[in-house]
Coordinates of C-alpha atoms in Angstrom, one line a residue:
Chain A
K1 CA 0.0 0.0 0.0
A2 CA 1.2 3.5 -0.7
G3 CA 2.0 5.5 2.5
V4 CA 0.6 8.8 3.7
T5 CA 1.4 11.6 1.3
Q6 CA 1.5 15.3 2.0
T7 CA 1.7 18.3 -0.3
P8 CA 3.4 20.6 -0.6
R9 CA 6.6 19.4 1.1
Y10 CA 8.0 22.9 1.6
L11 CA 6.3 26.3 1.8
I12 CA 7.4 29.8 2.5
K13 CA 4.8 32.4 3.4
T14 CA 4.8 35.9 5.0
R15 CA 3.0 37.0 8.1
G16 CA -0.7 37.6 7.7
Q17 CA -1.1 35.3 4.8
Q18 CA -3.0 32.0 4.9
V19 CA -1.9 28.5 3.9
T20 CA -3.6 25.3 3.0
L21 CA -1.8 21.9 3.5
S22 CA -3.0 18.7 2.0
C23 CA -2.9 15.1 3.2
S24 CA -3.8 11.8 1.5
P25 CA -4.2 8.9 3.9
I26 CA -3.4 5.3 3.3
S27 CA -6.0 3.6 1.2
G28 CA -8.8 2.4 3.4
H29 CA -7.9 4.6 6.4
R30 CA -10.7 6.9 7.4
S31 CA -9.1 8.8 10.3
V32 CA -6.6 11.6 9.6
S33 CA -4.8 13.5 12.4
W34 CA -2.6 16.5 12.2
Y35 CA 0.3 17.4 14.4
Q36 CA 2.7 20.4 14.6
Q37 CA 6.3 19.7 15.3
T38 CA 8.6 22.5 16.5
P39 CA 12.0 22.4 18.3
G40 CA 10.6 24.2 21.3
Q41 CA 7.2 22.5 21.8
G42 CA 7.9 19.1 20.2
L43 CA 5.0 17.2 18.6
Q44 CA 1.6 18.6 19.4
F45 CA -1.8 17.4 18.4
L46 CA -3.9 19.7 16.3
F47 CA -7.1 17.8 15.4
E48 CA -8.4 14.6 14.0
Y49 CA -11.1 13.9 11.4
F50 CA -13.0 10.7 10.9
S51 CA -15.7 10.3 8.2
E52 CA -15.6 14.0 7.4
T53 CA -16.2 15.1 11.0
Q54 CA -13.8 16.6 13.4
R55 CA -13.7 14.0 16.3
N56 CA -10.9 15.5 18.4
K57 CA -9.2 18.8 18.8
G58 CA -6.1 20.0 20.5
N59 CA -5.3 23.4 22.1
F60 CA -4.6 25.5 19.1
P61 CA -6.3 28.9 18.3
G62 CA -9.2 29.1 15.8
R63 CA -6.8 30.2 13.1
F64 CA -6.0 26.5 12.7
S65 CA -8.8 24.6 10.9
G66 CA -9.2 21.5 8.9
R67 CA -11.6 19.5 6.9
Q68 CA -11.9 16.0 5.4
F69 CA -13.4 15.0 2.2
S70 CA -15.5 11.9 1.3
N71 CA -12.5 10.1 0.0
S72 CA -10.8 10.7 3.4
R73 CA -8.3 13.2 2.0
S74 CA -7.8 16.0 4.4
E75 CA -6.7 19.6 4.4
M76 CA -5.6 21.9 7.1
N77 CA -5.7 25.7 6.9
V78 CA -3.9 28.3 8.9
S79 CA -5.1 31.9 8.5
T80 CA -3.4 35.1 9.5
L81 CA 0.0 33.4 9.7
E82 CA 2.4 34.3 12.6
L83 CA 6.1 33.8 12.8
G84 CA 5.5 31.2 15.5
D85 CA 3.5 29.0 13.0
S86 CA 6.8 28.1 11.4
A87 CA 7.0 24.3 11.9
L88 CA 6.8 20.9 10.4
Y89 CA 3.2 19.9 10.0
L90 CA 2.6 16.1 10.1
C91 CA -0.4 14.2 9.0
A92 CA -1.2 10.7 10.2
S93 CA -3.8 8.2 9.2
S94 CA -5.3 5.2 10.9
S95 CA -8.2 2.9 10.4
A96 CA -9.5 4.1 13.8
F97 CA -12.9 2.4 13.6
T98 CA -13.2 2.3 17.4
G99 CA -11.9 5.9 18.0
G100 CA -8.7 5.0 19.8
G101 CA -5.7 2.9 20.2
E102 CA -5.1 2.1 16.5
T103 CA -1.6 2.7 15.1
Q104 CA -1.2 6.0 13.3
Y105 CA 1.0 6.1 10.2
F106 CA 2.7 9.4 9.5
G107 CA 3.4 11.3 6.3
P108 CA 6.7 13.0 5.5
G109 CA 5.4 16.4 6.6
T110 CA 5.1 19.9 5.2
R111 CA 7.7 22.3 6.4
L112 CA 6.2 25.8 6.7
L113 CA 8.4 28.8 7.1
V114 CA 6.7 32.1 7.9
L115 CA 8.7 35.3 7.2
Chain B
A1 CA -4.3 15.6 31.9
Q2 CA -2.1 13.1 30.1
R3 CA 1.6 13.6 30.0
V4 CA 4.6 11.8 28.7
T5 CA 8.1 12.5 29.9
Q6 CA 11.4 11.4 28.4
P7 CA 14.0 12.6 30.8
E8 CA 17.0 12.3 28.5
K9 CA 17.2 14.6 25.5
L10 CA 20.5 13.0 24.3
L11 CA 21.8 9.5 24.9
S12 CA 25.1 8.2 23.6
V13 CA 26.3 4.5 23.8
F14 CA 28.9 2.4 22.1
K15 CA 28.0 -0.3 19.6
G16 CA 27.3 -3.6 21.3
A17 CA 26.4 -1.9 24.6
P18 CA 22.9 -2.2 26.2
V19 CA 20.7 0.8 25.8
E20 CA 17.6 1.9 27.7
L21 CA 15.5 4.9 26.8
K22 CA 13.3 6.1 29.6
C23 CA 9.7 7.0 29.4
N24 CA 7.3 7.9 32.2
Y25 CA 3.7 8.9 31.8
S26 CA 0.7 10.2 33.6
Y27 CA -2.7 9.1 32.6
S28 CA -5.9 8.5 34.5
G29 CA -7.2 5.5 32.6
S30 CA -5.5 2.5 31.0
P31 CA -3.0 3.8 28.5
E32 CA -2.1 2.6 25.1
L33 CA 1.6 3.2 24.8
F34 CA 3.8 3.4 21.8
W35 CA 7.4 4.0 20.7
Y36 CA 8.0 5.9 17.5
V37 CA 11.3 6.3 15.8
Q38 CA 12.5 8.9 13.3
Y39 CA 15.7 8.1 11.4
S40 CA 17.6 10.9 9.7
R41 CA 15.6 12.3 6.8
Q42 CA 12.9 9.7 7.2
R43 CA 9.3 10.0 8.4
L44 CA 8.2 9.2 11.9
Q45 CA 7.4 5.5 12.1
L46 CA 6.0 3.1 14.7
L47 CA 8.7 1.0 16.4
L48 CA 6.4 -0.9 18.8
R49 CA 3.3 -0.7 20.8
H50 CA 2.8 -2.3 24.2
I51 CA -0.3 -4.4 23.5
S52 CA 1.4 -6.3 20.7
R53 CA 4.2 -7.4 22.9
E54 CA 6.5 -7.8 19.9
S55 CA 10.2 -7.3 19.7
I56 CA 11.1 -5.1 16.8
K57 CA 14.7 -4.7 15.6
G58 CA 15.7 -6.2 18.9
F59 CA 13.9 -3.5 21.0
T60 CA 11.4 -4.4 23.7
A61 CA 9.4 -2.3 26.1
D62 CA 7.5 -3.3 29.2
L63 CA 4.7 -1.4 30.6
N64 CA 5.0 -0.9 34.4
K65 CA 1.8 0.5 35.7
G66 CA 3.1 0.8 39.2
E67 CA 5.9 3.0 38.2
T68 CA 4.0 4.5 35.2
S69 CA 6.9 3.7 32.9
F70 CA 7.4 2.3 29.5
H71 CA 11.1 2.2 29.0
L72 CA 12.6 1.0 25.7
K73 CA 15.5 -1.5 25.9
K74 CA 17.9 -3.2 23.6
P75 CA 20.6 -5.6 24.8
F76 CA 23.2 -4.8 22.1
A77 CA 23.0 -1.4 20.3
Q78 CA 23.8 -1.2 16.6
E79 CA 25.0 1.9 14.7
E80 CA 21.8 1.9 12.6
D81 CA 19.8 2.4 15.8
S82 CA 21.0 6.0 15.9
A83 CA 17.8 8.0 15.6
M84 CA 15.3 10.2 17.5
Y85 CA 12.9 8.1 19.7
Y86 CA 9.5 9.3 20.9
C87 CA 7.4 7.7 23.5
A88 CA 3.7 8.4 23.1
L89 CA 0.4 7.5 24.6
T90 CA -3.0 7.6 23.0
S91 CA -6.3 8.9 24.4
G92 CA -9.0 8.1 21.9
S93 CA -7.5 9.2 18.6
R94 CA -5.1 11.7 20.0
L95 CA -1.4 10.9 20.5
T96 CA 0.5 12.7 23.2
F97 CA 4.3 12.6 22.6
G98 CA 7.2 12.9 24.9
E99 CA 10.0 15.4 24.0
G100 CA 12.1 12.7 22.4
T101 CA 15.5 11.2 23.0
Q102 CA 18.2 11.4 20.4
L103 CA 20.2 8.2 20.5
T104 CA 23.7 8.0 19.1
V105 CA 25.4 4.7 18.8
N106 CA 29.1 5.2 18.4
P107 CA 31.3 2.6 16.5

């Protein structure tokens, strides 16, 4: 099976702009989770989508949003970018039929730099 | 609130030596615990999970509920084990990660 893919892999934006990142899960996986990875804060959970519904949400401001399509592909959007949003954004997919405990498989990430 | 702590940011051992990466957690329920590994320029990947009780690449981890620990061990480290290791627990569909331990295995 093909792994989790993320596009684009690298992105440079300026403060105040918005950005959309895309994630294609492993075929058959219906859960997609997003994480932010920074040197200072480590890996932090953003949100999780299952069957086009947000099922879980982390402690991030409302500028961070996401959605999931009927084919399980997911996008996350960050509006009004701040310098502190510079990070590696990871997407992970799992079968997650029971809503917990299933292994999550990670994509390569999108590295966002905000200038 | 759930929390995962990896007390060592950096760990360096020689090839053939035993290695133990420490992980402690706090969680009110019955945790599902994982170790993930990230090799240089590769994506984060699952190394092992406690419920499977498997030994992957010679690594094992035992869940100690009394000490709330899930330490990762390998009796004889190899150079290819050099990587970043993350301990994580899951609550529902949400993974909470520790800060990570960078393991270097010297020849």
